[in-house]
mmCIF file of C-alpha atoms in Angstrom:
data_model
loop_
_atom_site.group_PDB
_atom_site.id
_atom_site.type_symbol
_atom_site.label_atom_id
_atom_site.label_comp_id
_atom_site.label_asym_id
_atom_site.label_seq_id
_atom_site.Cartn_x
_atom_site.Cartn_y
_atom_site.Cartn_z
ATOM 1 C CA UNK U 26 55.946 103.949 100.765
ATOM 2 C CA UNK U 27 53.076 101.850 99.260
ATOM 3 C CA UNK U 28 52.730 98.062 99.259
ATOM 4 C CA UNK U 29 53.382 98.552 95.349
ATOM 5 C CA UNK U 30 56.196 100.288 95.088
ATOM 6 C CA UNK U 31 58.180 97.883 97.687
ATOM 7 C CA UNK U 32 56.870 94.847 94.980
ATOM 8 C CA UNK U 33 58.490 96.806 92.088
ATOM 9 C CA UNK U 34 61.049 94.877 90.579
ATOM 10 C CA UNK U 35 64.455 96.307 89.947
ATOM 11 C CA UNK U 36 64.833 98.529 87.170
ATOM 12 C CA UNK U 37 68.294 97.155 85.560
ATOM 13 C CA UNK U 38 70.345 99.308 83.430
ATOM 14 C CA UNK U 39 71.694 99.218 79.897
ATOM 15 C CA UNK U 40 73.869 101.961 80.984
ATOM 16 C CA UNK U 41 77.378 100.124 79.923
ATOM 17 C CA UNK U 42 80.059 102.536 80.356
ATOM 18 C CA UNK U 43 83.206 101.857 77.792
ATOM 19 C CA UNK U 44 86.008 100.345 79.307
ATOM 20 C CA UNK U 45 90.062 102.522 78.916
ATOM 21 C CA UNK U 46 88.368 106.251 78.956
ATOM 22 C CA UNK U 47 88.954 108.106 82.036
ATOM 23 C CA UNK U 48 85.505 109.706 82.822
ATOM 24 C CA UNK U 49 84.300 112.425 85.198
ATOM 25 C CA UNK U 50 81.320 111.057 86.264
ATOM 26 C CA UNK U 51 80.747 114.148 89.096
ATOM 27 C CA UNK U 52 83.159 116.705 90.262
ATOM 28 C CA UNK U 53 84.713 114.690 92.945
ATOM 29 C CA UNK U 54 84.860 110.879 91.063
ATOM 30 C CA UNK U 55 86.682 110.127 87.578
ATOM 31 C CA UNK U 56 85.824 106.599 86.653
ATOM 32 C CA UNK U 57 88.168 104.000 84.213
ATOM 33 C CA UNK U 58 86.975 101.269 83.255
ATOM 34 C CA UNK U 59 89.314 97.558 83.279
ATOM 35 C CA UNK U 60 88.686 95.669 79.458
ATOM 36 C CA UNK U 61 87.735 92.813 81.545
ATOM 37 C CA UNK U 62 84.044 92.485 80.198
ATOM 38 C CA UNK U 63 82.372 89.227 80.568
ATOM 39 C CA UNK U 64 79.474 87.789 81.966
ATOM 40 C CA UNK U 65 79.931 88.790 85.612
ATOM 41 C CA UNK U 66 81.741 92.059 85.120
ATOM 42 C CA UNK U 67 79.802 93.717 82.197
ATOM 43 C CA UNK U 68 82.183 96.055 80.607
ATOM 44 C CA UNK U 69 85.148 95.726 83.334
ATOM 45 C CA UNK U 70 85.519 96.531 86.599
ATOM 46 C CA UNK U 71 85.291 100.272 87.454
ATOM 47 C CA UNK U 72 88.222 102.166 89.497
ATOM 48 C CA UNK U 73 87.554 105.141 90.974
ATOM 49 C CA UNK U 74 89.467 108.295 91.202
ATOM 50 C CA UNK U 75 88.572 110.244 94.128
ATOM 51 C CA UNK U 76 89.338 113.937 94.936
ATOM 52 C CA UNK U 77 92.014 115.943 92.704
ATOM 53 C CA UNK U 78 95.789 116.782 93.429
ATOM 54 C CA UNK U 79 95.506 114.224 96.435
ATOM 55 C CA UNK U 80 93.370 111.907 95.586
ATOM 56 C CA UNK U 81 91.857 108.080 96.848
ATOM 57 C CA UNK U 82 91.680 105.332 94.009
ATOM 58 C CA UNK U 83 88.879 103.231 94.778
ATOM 59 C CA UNK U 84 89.344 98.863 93.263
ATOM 60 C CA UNK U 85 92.024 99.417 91.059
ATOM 61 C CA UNK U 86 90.751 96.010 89.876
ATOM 62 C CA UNK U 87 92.601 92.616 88.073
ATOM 63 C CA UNK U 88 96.005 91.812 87.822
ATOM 64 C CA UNK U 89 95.714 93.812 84.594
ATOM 65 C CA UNK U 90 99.367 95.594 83.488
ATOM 66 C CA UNK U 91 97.489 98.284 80.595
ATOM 67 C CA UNK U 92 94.814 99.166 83.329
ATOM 68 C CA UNK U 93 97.933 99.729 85.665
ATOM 69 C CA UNK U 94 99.601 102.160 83.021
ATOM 70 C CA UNK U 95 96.411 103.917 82.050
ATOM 71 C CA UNK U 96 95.765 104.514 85.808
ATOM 72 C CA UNK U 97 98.702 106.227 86.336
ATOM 73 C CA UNK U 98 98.406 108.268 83.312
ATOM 74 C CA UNK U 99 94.943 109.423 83.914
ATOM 75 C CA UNK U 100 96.798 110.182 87.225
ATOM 76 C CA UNK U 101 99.596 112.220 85.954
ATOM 77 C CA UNK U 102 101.791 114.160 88.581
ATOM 78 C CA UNK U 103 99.022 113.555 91.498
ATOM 79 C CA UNK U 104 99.287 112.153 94.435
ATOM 80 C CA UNK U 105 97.767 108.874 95.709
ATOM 81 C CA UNK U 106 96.867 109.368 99.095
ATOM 82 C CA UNK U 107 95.131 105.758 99.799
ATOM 83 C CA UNK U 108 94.385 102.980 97.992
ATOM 84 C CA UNK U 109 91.003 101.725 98.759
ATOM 85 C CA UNK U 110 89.626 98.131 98.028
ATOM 86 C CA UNK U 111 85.545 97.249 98.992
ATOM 87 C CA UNK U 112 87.001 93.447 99.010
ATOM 88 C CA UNK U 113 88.921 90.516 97.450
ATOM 89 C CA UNK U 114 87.749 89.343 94.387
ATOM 90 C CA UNK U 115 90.249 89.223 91.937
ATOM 91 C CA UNK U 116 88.475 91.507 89.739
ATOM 92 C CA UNK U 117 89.052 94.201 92.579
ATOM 93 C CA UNK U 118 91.592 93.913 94.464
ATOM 94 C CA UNK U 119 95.232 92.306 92.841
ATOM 95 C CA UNK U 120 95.968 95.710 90.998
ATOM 96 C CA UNK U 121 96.550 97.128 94.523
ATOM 97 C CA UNK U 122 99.632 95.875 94.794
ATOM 98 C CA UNK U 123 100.865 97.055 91.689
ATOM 99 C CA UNK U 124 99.747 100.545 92.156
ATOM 100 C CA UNK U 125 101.578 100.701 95.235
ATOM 101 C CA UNK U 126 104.548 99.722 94.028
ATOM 102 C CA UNK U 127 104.032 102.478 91.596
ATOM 103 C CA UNK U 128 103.176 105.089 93.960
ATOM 104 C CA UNK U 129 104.173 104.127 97.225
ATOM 105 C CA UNK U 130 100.351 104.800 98.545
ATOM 106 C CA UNK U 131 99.558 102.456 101.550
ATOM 107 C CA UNK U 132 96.472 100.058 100.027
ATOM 108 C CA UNK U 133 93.308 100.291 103.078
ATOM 109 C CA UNK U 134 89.819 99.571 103.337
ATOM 110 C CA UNK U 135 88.841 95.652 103.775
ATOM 111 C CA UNK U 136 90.782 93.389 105.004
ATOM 112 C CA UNK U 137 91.768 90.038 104.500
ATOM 113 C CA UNK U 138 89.616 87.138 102.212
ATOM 114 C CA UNK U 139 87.494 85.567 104.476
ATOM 115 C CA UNK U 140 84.919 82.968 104.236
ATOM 116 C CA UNK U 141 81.192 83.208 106.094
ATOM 117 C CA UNK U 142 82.198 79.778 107.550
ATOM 118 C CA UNK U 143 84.102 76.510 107.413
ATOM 119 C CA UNK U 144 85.094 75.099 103.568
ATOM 120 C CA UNK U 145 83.490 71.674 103.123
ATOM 121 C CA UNK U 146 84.206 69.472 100.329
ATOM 122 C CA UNK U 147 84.608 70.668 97.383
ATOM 123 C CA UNK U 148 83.889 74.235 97.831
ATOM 124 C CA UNK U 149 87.127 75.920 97.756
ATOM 125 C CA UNK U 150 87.516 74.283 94.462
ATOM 126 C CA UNK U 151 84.817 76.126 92.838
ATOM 127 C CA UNK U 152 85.359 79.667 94.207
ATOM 128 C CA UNK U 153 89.046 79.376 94.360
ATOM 129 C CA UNK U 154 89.424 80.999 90.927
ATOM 130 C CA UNK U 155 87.303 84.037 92.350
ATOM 131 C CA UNK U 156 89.348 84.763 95.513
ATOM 132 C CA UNK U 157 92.156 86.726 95.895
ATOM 133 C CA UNK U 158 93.867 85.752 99.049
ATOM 134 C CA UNK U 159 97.180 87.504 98.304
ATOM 135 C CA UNK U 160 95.139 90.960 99.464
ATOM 136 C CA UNK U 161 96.481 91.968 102.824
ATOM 137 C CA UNK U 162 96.238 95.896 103.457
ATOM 138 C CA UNK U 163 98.130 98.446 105.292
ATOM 139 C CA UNK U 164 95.361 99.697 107.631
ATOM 140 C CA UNK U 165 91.436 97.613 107.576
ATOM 141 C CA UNK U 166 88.951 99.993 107.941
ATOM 142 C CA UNK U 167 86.125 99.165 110.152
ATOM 143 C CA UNK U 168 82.768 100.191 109.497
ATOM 144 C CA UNK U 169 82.392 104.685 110.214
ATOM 145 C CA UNK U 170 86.272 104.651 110.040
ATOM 146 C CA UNK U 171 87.120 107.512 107.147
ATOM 147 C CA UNK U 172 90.177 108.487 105.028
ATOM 148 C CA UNK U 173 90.334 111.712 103.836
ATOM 149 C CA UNK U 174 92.287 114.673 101.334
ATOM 150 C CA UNK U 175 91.384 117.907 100.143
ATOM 151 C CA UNK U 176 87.639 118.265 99.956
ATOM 152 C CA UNK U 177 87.234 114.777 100.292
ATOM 153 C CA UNK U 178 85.976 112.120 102.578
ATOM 154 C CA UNK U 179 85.821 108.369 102.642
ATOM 155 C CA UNK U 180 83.896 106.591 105.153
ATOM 156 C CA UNK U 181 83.835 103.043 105.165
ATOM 157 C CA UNK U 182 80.111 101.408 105.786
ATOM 158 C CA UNK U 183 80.628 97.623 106.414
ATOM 159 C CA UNK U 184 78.074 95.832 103.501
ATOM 160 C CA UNK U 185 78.766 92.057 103.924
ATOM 161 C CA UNK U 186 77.111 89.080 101.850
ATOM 162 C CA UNK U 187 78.467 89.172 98.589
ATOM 163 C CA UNK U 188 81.836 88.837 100.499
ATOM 164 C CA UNK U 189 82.181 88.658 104.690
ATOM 165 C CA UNK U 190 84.856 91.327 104.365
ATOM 166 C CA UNK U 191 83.023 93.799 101.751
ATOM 167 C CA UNK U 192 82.716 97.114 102.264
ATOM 168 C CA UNK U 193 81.236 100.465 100.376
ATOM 169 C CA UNK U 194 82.756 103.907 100.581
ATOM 170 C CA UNK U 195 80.069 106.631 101.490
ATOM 171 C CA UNK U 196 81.465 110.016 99.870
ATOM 172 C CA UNK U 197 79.231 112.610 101.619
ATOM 173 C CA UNK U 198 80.490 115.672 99.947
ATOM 174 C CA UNK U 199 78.985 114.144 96.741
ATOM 175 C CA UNK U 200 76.134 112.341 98.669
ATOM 176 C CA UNK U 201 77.621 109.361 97.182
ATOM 177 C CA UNK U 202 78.284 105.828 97.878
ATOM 178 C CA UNK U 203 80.452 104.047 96.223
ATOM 179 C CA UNK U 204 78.780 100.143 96.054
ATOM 180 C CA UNK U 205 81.324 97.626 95.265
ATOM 181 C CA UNK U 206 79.528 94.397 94.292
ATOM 182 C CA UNK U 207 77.092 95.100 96.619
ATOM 183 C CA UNK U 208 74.641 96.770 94.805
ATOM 184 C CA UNK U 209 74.959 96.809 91.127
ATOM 185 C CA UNK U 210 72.939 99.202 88.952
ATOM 186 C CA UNK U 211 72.747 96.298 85.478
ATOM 187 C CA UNK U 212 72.797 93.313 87.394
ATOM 188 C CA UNK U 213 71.936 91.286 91.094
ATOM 189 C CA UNK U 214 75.127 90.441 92.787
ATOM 190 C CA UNK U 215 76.274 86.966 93.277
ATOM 191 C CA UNK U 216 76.401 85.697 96.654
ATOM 192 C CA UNK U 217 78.433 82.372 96.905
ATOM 193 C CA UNK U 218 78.868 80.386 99.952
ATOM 194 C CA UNK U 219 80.892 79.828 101.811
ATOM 195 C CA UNK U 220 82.787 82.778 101.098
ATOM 196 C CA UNK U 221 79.283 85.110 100.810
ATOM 197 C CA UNK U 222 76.038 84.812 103.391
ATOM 198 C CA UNK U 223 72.538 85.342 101.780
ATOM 199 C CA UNK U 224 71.521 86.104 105.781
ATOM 200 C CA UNK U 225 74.105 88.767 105.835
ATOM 201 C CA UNK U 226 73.771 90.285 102.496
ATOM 202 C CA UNK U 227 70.072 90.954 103.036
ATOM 203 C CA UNK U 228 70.842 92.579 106.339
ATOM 204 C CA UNK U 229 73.665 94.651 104.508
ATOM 205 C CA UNK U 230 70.643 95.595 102.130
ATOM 206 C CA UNK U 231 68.447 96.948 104.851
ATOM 207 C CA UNK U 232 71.083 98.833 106.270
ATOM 208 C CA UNK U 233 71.560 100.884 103.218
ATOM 209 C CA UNK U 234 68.095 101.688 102.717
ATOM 210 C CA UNK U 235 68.275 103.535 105.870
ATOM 211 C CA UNK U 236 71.092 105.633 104.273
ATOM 212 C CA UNK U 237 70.781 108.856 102.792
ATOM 213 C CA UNK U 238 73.577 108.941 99.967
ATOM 214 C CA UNK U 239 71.845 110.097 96.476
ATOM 215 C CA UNK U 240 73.536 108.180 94.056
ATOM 216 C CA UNK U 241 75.575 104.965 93.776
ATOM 217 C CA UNK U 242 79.071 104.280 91.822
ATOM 218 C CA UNK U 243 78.914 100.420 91.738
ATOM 219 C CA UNK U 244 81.759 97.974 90.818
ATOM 220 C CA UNK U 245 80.594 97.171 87.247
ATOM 221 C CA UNK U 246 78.275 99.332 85.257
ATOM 222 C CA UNK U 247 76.823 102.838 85.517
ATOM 223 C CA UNK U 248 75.314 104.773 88.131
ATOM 224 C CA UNK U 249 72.359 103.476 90.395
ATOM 225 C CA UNK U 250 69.747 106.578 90.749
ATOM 226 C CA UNK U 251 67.066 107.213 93.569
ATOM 227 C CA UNK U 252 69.356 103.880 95.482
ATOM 228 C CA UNK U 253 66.838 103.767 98.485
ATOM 229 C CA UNK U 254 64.419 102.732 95.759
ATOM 230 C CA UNK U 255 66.568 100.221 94.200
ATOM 231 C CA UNK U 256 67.907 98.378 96.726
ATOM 232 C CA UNK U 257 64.110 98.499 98.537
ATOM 233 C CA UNK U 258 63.820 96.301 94.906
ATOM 234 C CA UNK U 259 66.659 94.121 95.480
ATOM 235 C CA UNK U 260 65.741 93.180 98.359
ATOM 236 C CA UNK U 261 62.211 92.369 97.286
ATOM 237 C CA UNK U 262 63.538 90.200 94.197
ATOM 238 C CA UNK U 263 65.599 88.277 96.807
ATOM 239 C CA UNK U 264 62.651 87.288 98.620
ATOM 240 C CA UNK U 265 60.430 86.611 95.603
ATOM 241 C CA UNK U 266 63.591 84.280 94.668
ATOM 242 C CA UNK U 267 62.851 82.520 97.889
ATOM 243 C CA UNK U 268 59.763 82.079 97.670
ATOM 244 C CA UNK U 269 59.797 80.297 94.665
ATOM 245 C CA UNK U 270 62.898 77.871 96.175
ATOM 246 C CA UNK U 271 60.312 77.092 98.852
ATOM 247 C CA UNK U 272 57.097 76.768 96.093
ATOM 248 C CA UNK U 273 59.623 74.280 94.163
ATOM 249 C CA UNK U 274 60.953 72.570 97.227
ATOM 250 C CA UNK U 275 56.830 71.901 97.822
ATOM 251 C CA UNK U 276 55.995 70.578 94.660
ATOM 252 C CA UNK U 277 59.022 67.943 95.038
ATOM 253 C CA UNK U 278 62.139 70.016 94.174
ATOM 254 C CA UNK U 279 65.164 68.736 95.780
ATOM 255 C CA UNK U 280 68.525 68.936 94.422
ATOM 256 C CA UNK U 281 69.874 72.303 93.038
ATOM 257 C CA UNK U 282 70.283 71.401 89.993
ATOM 258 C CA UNK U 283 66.347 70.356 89.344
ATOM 259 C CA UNK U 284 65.648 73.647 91.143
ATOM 260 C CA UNK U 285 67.936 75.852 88.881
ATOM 261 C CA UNK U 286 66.382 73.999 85.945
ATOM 262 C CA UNK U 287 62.785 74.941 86.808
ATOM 263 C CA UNK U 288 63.628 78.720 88.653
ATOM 264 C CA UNK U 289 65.842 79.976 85.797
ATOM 265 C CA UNK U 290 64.548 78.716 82.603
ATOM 266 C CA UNK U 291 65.806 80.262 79.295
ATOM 267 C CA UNK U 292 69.335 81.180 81.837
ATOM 268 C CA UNK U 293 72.577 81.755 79.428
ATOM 269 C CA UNK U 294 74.698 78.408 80.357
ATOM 270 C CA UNK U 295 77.744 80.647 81.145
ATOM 271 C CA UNK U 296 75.728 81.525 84.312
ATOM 272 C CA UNK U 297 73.962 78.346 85.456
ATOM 273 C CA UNK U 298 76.825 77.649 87.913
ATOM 274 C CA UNK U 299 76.207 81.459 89.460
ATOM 275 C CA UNK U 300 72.675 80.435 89.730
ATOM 276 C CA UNK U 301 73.458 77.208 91.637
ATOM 277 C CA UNK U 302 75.619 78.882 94.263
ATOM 278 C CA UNK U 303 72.410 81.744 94.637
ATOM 279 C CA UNK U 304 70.417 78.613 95.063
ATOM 280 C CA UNK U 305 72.531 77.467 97.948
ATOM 281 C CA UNK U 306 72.853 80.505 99.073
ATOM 282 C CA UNK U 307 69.207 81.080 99.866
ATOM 283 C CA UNK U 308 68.943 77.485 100.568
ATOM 284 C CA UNK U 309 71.697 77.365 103.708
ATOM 285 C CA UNK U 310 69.197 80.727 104.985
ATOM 286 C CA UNK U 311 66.720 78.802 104.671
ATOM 287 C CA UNK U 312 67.677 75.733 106.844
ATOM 288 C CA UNK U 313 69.157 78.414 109.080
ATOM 289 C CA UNK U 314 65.844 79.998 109.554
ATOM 290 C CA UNK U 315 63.658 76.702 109.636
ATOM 291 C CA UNK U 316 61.769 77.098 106.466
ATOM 292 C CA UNK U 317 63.751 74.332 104.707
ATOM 293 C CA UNK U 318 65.609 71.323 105.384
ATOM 294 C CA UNK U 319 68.066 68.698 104.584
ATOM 295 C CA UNK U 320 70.340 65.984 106.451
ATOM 296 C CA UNK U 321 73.420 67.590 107.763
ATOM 297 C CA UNK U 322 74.285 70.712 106.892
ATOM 298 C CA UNK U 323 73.578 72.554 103.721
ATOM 299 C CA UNK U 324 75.747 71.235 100.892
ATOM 300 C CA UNK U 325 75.805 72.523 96.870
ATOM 301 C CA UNK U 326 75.513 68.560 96.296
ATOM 302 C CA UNK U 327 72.772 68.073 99.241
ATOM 303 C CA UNK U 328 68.761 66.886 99.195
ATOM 304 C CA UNK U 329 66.454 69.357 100.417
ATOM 305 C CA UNK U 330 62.826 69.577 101.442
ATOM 306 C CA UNK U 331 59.871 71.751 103.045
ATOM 307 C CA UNK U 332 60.805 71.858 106.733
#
């Protein structure tokens, strides 16, 4: 590995796959695609169909009653073995419940919504809309624990940071991992305290570059190729995002808002709160690891400067 190809950017997708068509996207994973396209989601969240005859569904996704039906059609007279959920944002996880009503398949993989640490002020407020703390499974997997059918094999890996309880399903019969929100082939993933750790997503990110799976199924979008590539890009746009916090922080930058201002000109406004919650994301690491301060602890409202 070269000291250029670790600064490569990530190399985003256009790949958009159409949401309502049942795809088979290799010959163990169908994909269908929720119409719940928007900003953070891209076309809709993707649920997976694992296996065939007894098969895993992987984020059956919103409280959505036509993605529900279409499910079980695409389904037909199969079986649902499990129903597996990478974690609880309500663009993953509600339609669990509904599909097990349908089919009687126990729901498994995270567990409960969780935050990284204690809700101050008005925090809840702003990701309340996001969480779905309704989500309680039949079994949580912990990280290497596996659920299986014919010819197939789940294996949870433990990936938190975008959520404390997220994790990815490694399929190693298709040298396949399927992402979540964790790594997202069109787009960075939001990580939003205090429900989501910038310390603990970049660690998650490591991890996976250690990994050997060959291609990624994420949570929204198409497929991410050569991954141990990708997310070695990731990780390197998180840190070039940090260094410019701590360049603007030096030249007098203290609120988030004057940072997001300067960081993300030309930013659609539908995602300049997103961008303020990465801020303070990166921000509370930062005071955590001594290269910034503030008075207190880290707050979305608080002053900052170099430490």
């Amino acid at each position: 590995m070269s000291a250029s190809d670790d600064a490569e950017p990530p190399a985003f997708s256009r790949d958009a796959p159409a949401p309502g068509r049942v795809e088979a996207v290799s010959p163990l994973i169908r994909r269908l695609v929720c119409p719940n396209g928007g900003p953070f989601t891209q076309t809709g969240t993707c649920t997976y169909i694992v296996g065939h005859g007894r098969v895993a569904v992987v984020d059956p996704g919103p409280e959505e009653p036509g993605h529900v039906e279409a499910l079980l059609a695409a389904l037909g007279d199969e079986t649902v073995a499990a129903i597996a959920v990478t974690h609880t944002h309500r663009d993953h996880s509600p339609a669990a419940r509904a599909l097990k009503a349908a089919t009687g398949a126990p729901i498994v993989g995270c567990g409960p919504h969780r935050a990284a640490r204690a809700v101050r002020g008005g925090e809840r407020t702003i990701l309340d809309a996001a969480a779905d703390r309704d989500h309680g499974p039949d079994v949580a997997l912990a990280d290497g624990e596996r659920i299986d059918g014919p010819g197939w094999t789940l294996v949870a890996v433990a990936t938190p940071g975008h959520t404390m309880n997220h994790l990815a399903f490694a399929l190693p019969e298709d040298e396949a991992l399927l992402s979540g929100d964790h790594v997202m082939g069109w787009s960075t993933s939001i990580v939003a305290p205090p429900d989501g750790a910038m310390g603990a997503y970049m660690a998650s990110l490591d991890r996976l570059r250690g990994r050997p799976e060959r291609t990624y199924w994420p949570g929204h979008g198409g497929p991410v190729r050569e991954p141990q590539r990708f997310v070695r890009a990731l990780a390197h746009h998180r840190r070039a995002r940090e260094a410019a916090i701590l360049d603007r922080l030096g030249a007098g930058g203290r609120t988030i808002p004057a940072l997001v201002a300067e960081i993300y000109q030309g930013l659609d406004p539908r995602l300049a709160g997103a961008a303020a919650l990465s801020v303070y994301a990166h921000l509370e690491d930062l005071v955590a690891r001594g290269q910034a301060a503030t008075d207190g602890d880290p707050a979305l409202d608080g002053t900052y400067r170099p430490a």
